[in-house]
Amino acid sequence: MMRLSRTTKVVVLTGAGISAESGIRTFRESGGLWENHKVEDVATWSGFEKDPALVWKFYRQRWEDSNSTKPNAAHYALVEMEHYYAQHFSLVTQNVDGLHSAAGSKNPLEMHGNLNSCFCTTCRAKFKLHDTDPDIAIPLCPKCGAYLRPDIVWFGEIPYFLSEIEHSLKKCDVFIIIGTSGLVYPAAGFVMTAKLMGAKTIAINLEAPDNLSFIDEFHQGKSGEVLPALVKEWTAP
Ligand SMILES: [Zn+2]
């Protein structure tokens, strides 16, 4: 079993699986429907243009759902890793529920946005959803009056932090993916980048990821059970 020193450069990518263990549902579980909505109606710009009130109702509900969930043992194990590896540690997440921050992670790179964030469709100013009036169907920009939209990266939009992520993948020693099937690009490509640049790659997931040929070490199981044990080994004195 591997022991990692404090100066090992570690990048972690988390996906829907780690949130699912806290009770957050994902659209993949329900055959392409998301709480009975088609993905193109609630997760694209054209869906928002067609019916912004419906899209806001959907995301406000998801935000409320995420507020009633709690981080699990895997989220807390990642906070421990952040303390141990300090500036050598980067956490990237595909999740928008804010559970990493709720657990205490300092600076998760939320590549698909965050449910508690929104921005103006005209002047781009950013706001927190908890500062908007929940009784207004489509929140308006306090600065210019235009519609606010959820700060979520929708299909057809470019994920955040791609250049920072690419940079840290190129210089990391270990890349760990947790709770992601490996199906969704660009995240799926991160594994290849890290591997080709010489990093050791580790996956923790309920099922074997699709890009298993790029994974050096695969741990099958719940991340809330597998990860805390691994962190103990990696950081053992
Ligand atoms: Zn504005």
mmCIF file with all atom_site columns, N, CA and C in Angstrom, residues 182-225:
data_model
loop_
_atom_site.group_PDB
_atom_site.id
_atom_site.type_symbol
_atom_site.label_atom_id
_atom_site.label_alt_id
_atom_site.label_comp_id
_atom_site.label_asym_id
_atom_site.label_entity_id
_atom_site.label_seq_id
_atom_site.pdbx_PDB_ins_code
_atom_site.Cartn_x
_atom_site.Cartn_y
_atom_site.Cartn_z
_atom_site.occupancy
_atom_site.B_iso_or_equiv
_atom_site.pdbx_formal_charge
_atom_site.auth_seq_id
_atom_site.auth_comp_id
_atom_site.auth_asym_id
_atom_site.auth_atom_id
_atom_site.pdbx_PDB_model_num
ATOM 1   N N  . GLY A 1 182 ? -16.460 8.507  -15.062 1.00 0.00 ? 182 GLY A N  1
ATOM 2   C CA . GLY A 1 182 ? -15.459 8.705  -16.098 1.00 0.00 ? 182 GLY A CA 1
ATOM 3   C C  . GLY A 1 182 ? -16.074 8.936  -17.463 1.00 0.00 ? 182 GLY A C  1
ATOM 4   N N  . LEU A 1 183 ? -17.419 9.006  -17.506 1.00 0.00 ? 183 LEU A N  1
ATOM 5   C CA . LEU A 1 183 ? -18.108 9.144  -18.795 1.00 0.00 ? 183 LEU A CA 1
ATOM 6   C C  . LEU A 1 183 ? -18.102 10.564 -19.324 1.00 0.00 ? 183 LEU A C  1
ATOM 7   N N  . VAL A 1 184 ? -18.092 11.528 -18.422 1.00 0.00 ? 184 VAL A N  1
ATOM 8   C CA . VAL A 1 184 ? -18.372 12.905 -18.822 1.00 0.00 ? 184 VAL A CA 1
ATOM 9   C C  . VAL A 1 184 ? -17.083 13.682 -19.121 1.00 0.00 ? 184 VAL A C  1
ATOM 10  N N  . TYR A 1 185 ? -16.976 14.161 -20.345 1.00 0.00 ? 185 TYR A N  1
ATOM 11  C CA . TYR A 1 185 ? -15.864 15.039 -20.695 1.00 0.00 ? 185 TYR A CA 1
ATOM 12  C C  . TYR A 1 185 ? -16.213 16.456 -20.300 1.00 0.00 ? 185 TYR A C  1
ATOM 13  N N  . PRO A 1 186 ? -15.268 17.326 -19.945 1.00 0.00 ? 186 PRO A N  1
ATOM 14  C CA . PRO A 1 186 ? -13.833 17.075 -20.059 1.00 0.00 ? 186 PRO A CA 1
ATOM 15  C C  . PRO A 1 186 ? -13.226 16.295 -18.903 1.00 0.00 ? 186 PRO A C  1
ATOM 16  N N  . ALA A 1 187 ? -14.003 16.041 -17.831 1.00 0.00 ? 187 ALA A N  1
ATOM 17  C CA . ALA A 1 187 ? -13.416 15.379 -16.667 1.00 0.00 ? 187 ALA A CA 1
ATOM 18  C C  . ALA A 1 187 ? -12.777 14.046 -17.027 1.00 0.00 ? 187 ALA A C  1
ATOM 19  N N  . ALA A 1 188 ? -13.397 13.313 -17.933 1.00 0.00 ? 188 ALA A N  1
ATOM 20  C CA . ALA A 1 188 ? -12.848 12.013 -18.329 1.00 0.00 ? 188 ALA A CA 1
ATOM 21  C C  . ALA A 1 188 ? -11.446 12.175 -18.923 1.00 0.00 ? 188 ALA A C  1
ATOM 22  N N  . GLY A 1 189 ? -11.251 13.275 -19.627 1.00 0.00 ? 189 GLY A N  1
ATOM 23  C CA . GLY A 1 189 ? -9.948  13.524 -20.229 1.00 0.00 ? 189 GLY A CA 1
ATOM 24  C C  . GLY A 1 189 ? -8.873  13.864 -19.212 1.00 0.00 ? 189 GLY A C  1
ATOM 25  N N  . PHE A 1 190 ? -9.281  14.340 -18.009 1.00 0.00 ? 190 PHE A N  1
ATOM 26  C CA . PHE A 1 190 ? -8.301  14.688 -16.973 1.00 0.00 ? 190 PHE A CA 1
ATOM 27  C C  . PHE A 1 190 ? -7.459  13.474 -16.594 1.00 0.00 ? 190 PHE A C  1
ATOM 28  N N  . VAL A 1 191 ? -8.126  12.322 -16.512 1.00 0.00 ? 191 VAL A N  1
ATOM 29  C CA . VAL A 1 191 ? -7.415  11.091 -16.142 1.00 0.00 ? 191 VAL A CA 1
ATOM 30  C C  . VAL A 1 191 ? -6.310  10.813 -17.162 1.00 0.00 ? 191 VAL A C  1
ATOM 31  N N  . MET A 1 192 ? -6.650  10.970 -18.422 1.00 0.00 ? 192 MET A N  1
ATOM 32  C CA . MET A 1 192 ? -5.657  10.718 -19.476 1.00 0.00 ? 192 MET A CA 1
ATOM 33  C C  . MET A 1 192 ? -4.512  11.710 -19.395 1.00 0.00 ? 192 MET A C  1
ATOM 34  N N  . THR A 1 193 ? -4.850  12.982 -19.205 1.00 0.00 ? 193 THR A N  1
ATOM 35  C CA . THR A 1 193 ? -3.798  13.999 -19.097 1.00 0.00 ? 193 THR A CA 1
ATOM 36  C C  . THR A 1 193 ? -2.842  13.671 -17.958 1.00 0.00 ? 193 THR A C  1
ATOM 37  N N  . ALA A 1 194 ? -3.407  13.405 -16.768 1.00 0.00 ? 194 ALA A N  1
ATOM 38  C CA . ALA A 1 194 ? -2.569  13.131 -15.599 1.00 0.00 ? 194 ALA A CA 1
ATOM 39  C C  . ALA A 1 194 ? -1.682  11.914 -15.845 1.00 0.00 ? 194 ALA A C  1
ATOM 40  N N  . LYS A 1 195 ? -2.286  10.873 -16.399 1.00 0.00 ? 195 LYS A N  1
ATOM 41  C CA . LYS A 1 195 ? -1.550  9.623  -16.632 1.00 0.00 ? 195 LYS A CA 1
ATOM 42  C C  . LYS A 1 195 ? -0.422  9.839  -17.651 1.00 0.00 ? 195 LYS A C  1
ATOM 43  N N  . LEU A 1 196 ? -0.753  10.516 -18.723 1.00 0.00 ? 196 LEU A N  1
ATOM 44  C CA . LEU A 1 196 ? 0.254   10.726 -19.774 1.00 0.00 ? 196 LEU A CA 1
ATOM 45  C C  . LEU A 1 196 ? 1.388   11.621 -19.290 1.00 0.00 ? 196 LEU A C  1
ATOM 46  N N  . MET A 1 197 ? 1.091   12.485 -18.301 1.00 0.00 ? 197 MET A N  1
ATOM 47  C CA . MET A 1 197 ? 2.131   13.355 -17.763 1.00 0.00 ? 197 MET A CA 1
ATOM 48  C C  . MET A 1 197 ? 2.888   12.687 -16.617 1.00 0.00 ? 197 MET A C  1
ATOM 49  N N  . GLY A 1 198 ? 2.580   11.429 -16.350 1.00 0.00 ? 198 GLY A N  1
ATOM 50  C CA . GLY A 1 198 ? 3.394   10.654 -15.407 1.00 0.00 ? 198 GLY A CA 1
ATOM 51  C C  . GLY A 1 198 ? 2.828   10.504 -14.010 1.00 0.00 ? 198 GLY A C  1
ATOM 52  N N  . ALA A 1 199 ? 1.612   10.958 -13.772 1.00 0.00 ? 199 ALA A N  1
ATOM 53  C CA . ALA A 1 199 ? 1.041   10.830 -12.420 1.00 0.00 ? 199 ALA A CA 1
ATOM 54  C C  . ALA A 1 199 ? 0.516   9.415  -12.193 1.00 0.00 ? 199 ALA A C  1
ATOM 55  N N  . LYS A 1 200 ? 0.491   9.036  -10.919 1.00 0.00 ? 200 LYS A N  1
ATOM 56  C CA . LYS A 1 200 ? -0.198  7.803  -10.538 1.00 0.00 ? 200 LYS A CA 1
ATOM 57  C C  . LYS A 1 200 ? -1.689  8.128  -10.460 1.00 0.00 ? 200 LYS A C  1
ATOM 58  N N  . THR A 1 201 ? -2.528  7.232  -10.973 1.00 0.00 ? 201 THR A N  1
ATOM 59  C CA . THR A 1 201 ? -3.967  7.514  -10.992 1.00 0.00 ? 201 THR A CA 1
ATOM 60  C C  . THR A 1 201 ? -4.723  6.494  -10.141 1.00 0.00 ? 201 THR A C  1
ATOM 61  N N  . ILE A 1 202 ? -5.630  7.029  -9.333  1.00 0.00 ? 202 ILE A N  1
ATOM 62  C CA . ILE A 1 202 ? -6.396  6.200  -8.400  1.00 0.00 ? 202 ILE A CA 1
ATOM 63  C C  . ILE A 1 202 ? -7.882  6.522  -8.572  1.00 0.00 ? 202 ILE A C  1
ATOM 64  N N  . ALA A 1 203 ? -8.717  5.489  -8.575  1.00 0.00 ? 203 ALA A N  1
ATOM 65  C CA . ALA A 1 203 ? -10.163 5.718  -8.675  1.00 0.00 ? 203 ALA A CA 1
ATOM 66  C C  . ALA A 1 203 ? -10.877 5.037  -7.523  1.00 0.00 ? 203 ALA A C  1
ATOM 67  N N  . ILE A 1 204 ? -11.874 5.743  -6.973  1.00 0.00 ? 204 ILE A N  1
ATOM 68  C CA . ILE A 1 204 ? -12.759 5.165  -5.965  1.00 0.00 ? 204 ILE A CA 1
ATOM 69  C C  . ILE A 1 204 ? -14.176 5.342  -6.479  1.00 0.00 ? 204 ILE A C  1
ATOM 70  N N  . ASN A 1 205 ? -14.878 4.239  -6.668  1.00 0.00 ? 205 ASN A N  1
ATOM 71  C CA . ASN A 1 205 ? -16.223 4.344  -7.243  1.00 0.00 ? 205 ASN A CA 1
ATOM 72  C C  . ASN A 1 205 ? -16.997 3.061  -6.952  1.00 0.00 ? 205 ASN A C  1
ATOM 73  N N  . LEU A 1 206 ? -18.326 3.161  -6.998  1.00 0.00 ? 206 LEU A N  1
ATOM 74  C CA . LEU A 1 206 ? -19.145 1.965  -6.798  1.00 0.00 ? 206 LEU A CA 1
ATOM 75  C C  . LEU A 1 206 ? -18.934 0.952  -7.912  1.00 0.00 ? 206 LEU A C  1
ATOM 76  N N  . GLU A 1 207 ? -18.794 1.488  -9.145  1.00 0.00 ? 207 GLU A N  1
ATOM 77  C CA . GLU A 1 207 ? -18.555 0.603  -10.284 1.00 0.00 ? 207 GLU A CA 1
ATOM 78  C C  . GLU A 1 207 ? -17.238 0.976  -10.940 1.00 0.00 ? 207 GLU A C  1
ATOM 79  N N  . ALA A 1 208 ? -16.671 0.036  -11.672 1.00 0.00 ? 208 ALA A N  1
ATOM 80  C CA . ALA A 1 208 ? -15.418 0.325  -12.375 1.00 0.00 ? 208 ALA A CA 1
ATOM 81  C C  . ALA A 1 208 ? -15.665 1.440  -13.392 1.00 0.00 ? 208 ALA A C  1
ATOM 82  N N  . PRO A 1 209 ? -14.822 2.501  -13.356 1.00 0.00 ? 209 PRO A N  1
ATOM 83  C CA . PRO A 1 209 ? -15.006 3.569  -14.347 1.00 0.00 ? 209 PRO A CA 1
ATOM 84  C C  . PRO A 1 209 ? -14.677 3.063  -15.752 1.00 0.00 ? 209 PRO A C  1
ATOM 85  N N  . ASP A 1 210 ? -15.200 3.773  -16.747 1.00 0.00 ? 210 ASP A N  1
ATOM 86  C CA . ASP A 1 210 ? -14.989 3.365  -18.138 1.00 0.00 ? 210 ASP A CA 1
ATOM 87  C C  . ASP A 1 210 ? -13.548 3.493  -18.585 1.00 0.00 ? 210 ASP A C  1
ATOM 88  N N  . ASN A 1 211 ? -12.835 4.434  -17.974 1.00 0.00 ? 211 ASN A N  1
ATOM 89  C CA . ASN A 1 211 ? -11.452 4.658  -18.401 1.00 0.00 ? 211 ASN A CA 1
ATOM 90  C C  . ASN A 1 211 ? -10.486 3.878  -17.513 1.00 0.00 ? 211 ASN A C  1
ATOM 91  N N  . LEU A 1 212 ? -10.884 2.673  -17.145 1.00 0.00 ? 212 LEU A N  1
ATOM 92  C CA . LEU A 1 212 ? -10.086 1.876  -16.213 1.00 0.00 ? 212 LEU A CA 1
ATOM 93  C C  . LEU A 1 212 ? -8.681  1.598  -16.736 1.00 0.00 ? 212 LEU A C  1
ATOM 94  N N  . SER A 1 213 ? -8.515  1.607  -18.046 1.00 0.00 ? 213 SER A N  1
ATOM 95  C CA . SER A 1 213 ? -7.184  1.340  -18.591 1.00 0.00 ? 213 SER A CA 1
ATOM 96  C C  . SER A 1 213 ? -6.195  2.452  -18.229 1.00 0.00 ? 213 SER A C  1
ATOM 97  N N  . PHE A 1 214 ? -6.714  3.610  -17.827 1.00 0.00 ? 214 PHE A N  1
ATOM 98  C CA . PHE A 1 214 ? -5.835  4.702  -17.419 1.00 0.00 ? 214 PHE A CA 1
ATOM 99  C C  . PHE A 1 214 ? -5.689  4.789  -15.896 1.00 0.00 ? 214 PHE A C  1
ATOM 100 N N  . ILE A 1 215 ? -6.295  3.830  -15.185 1.00 0.00 ? 215 ILE A N  1
ATOM 101 C CA . ILE A 1 215 ? -6.289  3.855  -13.720 1.00 0.00 ? 215 ILE A CA 1
ATOM 102 C C  . ILE A 1 215 ? -5.283  2.829  -13.188 1.00 0.00 ? 215 ILE A C  1
ATOM 103 N N  . ASP A 1 216 ? -4.351  3.297  -12.334 1.00 0.00 ? 216 ASP A N  1
ATOM 104 C CA . ASP A 1 216 ? -3.357  2.386  -11.764 1.00 0.00 ? 216 ASP A CA 1
ATOM 105 C C  . ASP A 1 216 ? -3.936  1.583  -10.601 1.00 0.00 ? 216 ASP A C  1
ATOM 106 N N  . GLU A 1 217 ? -4.810  2.220  -9.836  1.00 0.00 ? 217 GLU A N  1
ATOM 107 C CA . GLU A 1 217 ? -5.321  1.589  -8.625  1.00 0.00 ? 217 GLU A CA 1
ATOM 108 C C  . GLU A 1 217 ? -6.817  1.861  -8.544  1.00 0.00 ? 217 GLU A C  1
ATOM 109 N N  . PHE A 1 218 ? -7.626  0.804  -8.522  1.00 0.00 ? 218 PHE A N  1
ATOM 110 C CA . PHE A 1 218 ? -9.071  1.006  -8.436  1.00 0.00 ? 218 PHE A CA 1
ATOM 111 C C  . PHE A 1 218 ? -9.606  0.417  -7.138  1.00 0.00 ? 218 PHE A C  1
ATOM 112 N N  . HIS A 1 219 ? -10.317 1.249  -6.367  1.00 0.00 ? 219 HIS A N  1
ATOM 113 C CA . HIS A 1 219 ? -10.931 0.798  -5.121  1.00 0.00 ? 219 HIS A CA 1
ATOM 114 C C  . HIS A 1 219 ? -12.439 0.839  -5.292  1.00 0.00 ? 219 HIS A C  1
ATOM 115 N N  . GLN A 1 220 ? -13.057 -0.346 -5.289  1.00 0.00 ? 220 GLN A N  1
ATOM 116 C CA . GLN A 1 220 ? -14.498 -0.404 -5.499  1.00 0.00 ? 220 GLN A CA 1
ATOM 117 C C  . GLN A 1 220 ? -15.226 -0.283 -4.170  1.00 0.00 ? 220 GLN A C  1
ATOM 118 N N  . GLY A 1 221 ? -16.238 0.595  -4.134  1.00 0.00 ? 221 GLY A N  1
ATOM 119 C CA . GLY A 1 221 ? -17.031 0.724  -2.917  1.00 0.00 ? 221 GLY A CA 1
ATOM 120 C C  . GLY A 1 221 ? -17.516 2.139  -2.718  1.00 0.00 ? 221 GLY A C  1
ATOM 121 N N  . LYS A 1 222 ? -18.186 2.352  -1.563  1.00 0.00 ? 222 LYS A N  1
ATOM 122 C CA . LYS A 1 222 ? -18.674 3.686  -1.224  1.00 0.00 ? 222 LYS A CA 1
ATOM 123 C C  . LYS A 1 222 ? -17.497 4.566  -0.822  1.00 0.00 ? 222 LYS A C  1
ATOM 124 N N  . SER A 1 223 ? -17.459 5.781  -1.348  1.00 0.00 ? 223 SER A N  1
ATOM 125 C CA . SER A 1 223 ? -16.323 6.647  -1.024  1.00 0.00 ? 223 SER A CA 1
ATOM 126 C C  . SER A 1 223 ? -16.296 6.996  0.466   1.00 0.00 ? 223 SER A C  1
ATOM 127 N N  . GLY A 1 224 ? -17.483 7.076  1.092   1.00 0.00 ? 224 GLY A N  1
ATOM 128 C CA . GLY A 1 224 ? -17.536 7.399  2.522   1.00 0.00 ? 224 GLY A CA 1
ATOM 129 C C  . GLY A 1 224 ? -16.938 6.301  3.393   1.00 0.00 ? 224 GLY A C  1
ATOM 130 N N  . GLU A 1 225 ? -16.807 5.092  2.824   1.00 0.00 ? 225 GLU A N  1
ATOM 131 C CA . GLU A 1 225 ? -16.180 3.991  3.567   1.00 0.00 ? 225 GLU A CA 1
ATOM 132 C C  . GLU A 1 225 ? -14.735 3.786  3.127   1.00 0.00 ? 225 GLU A C  1
#
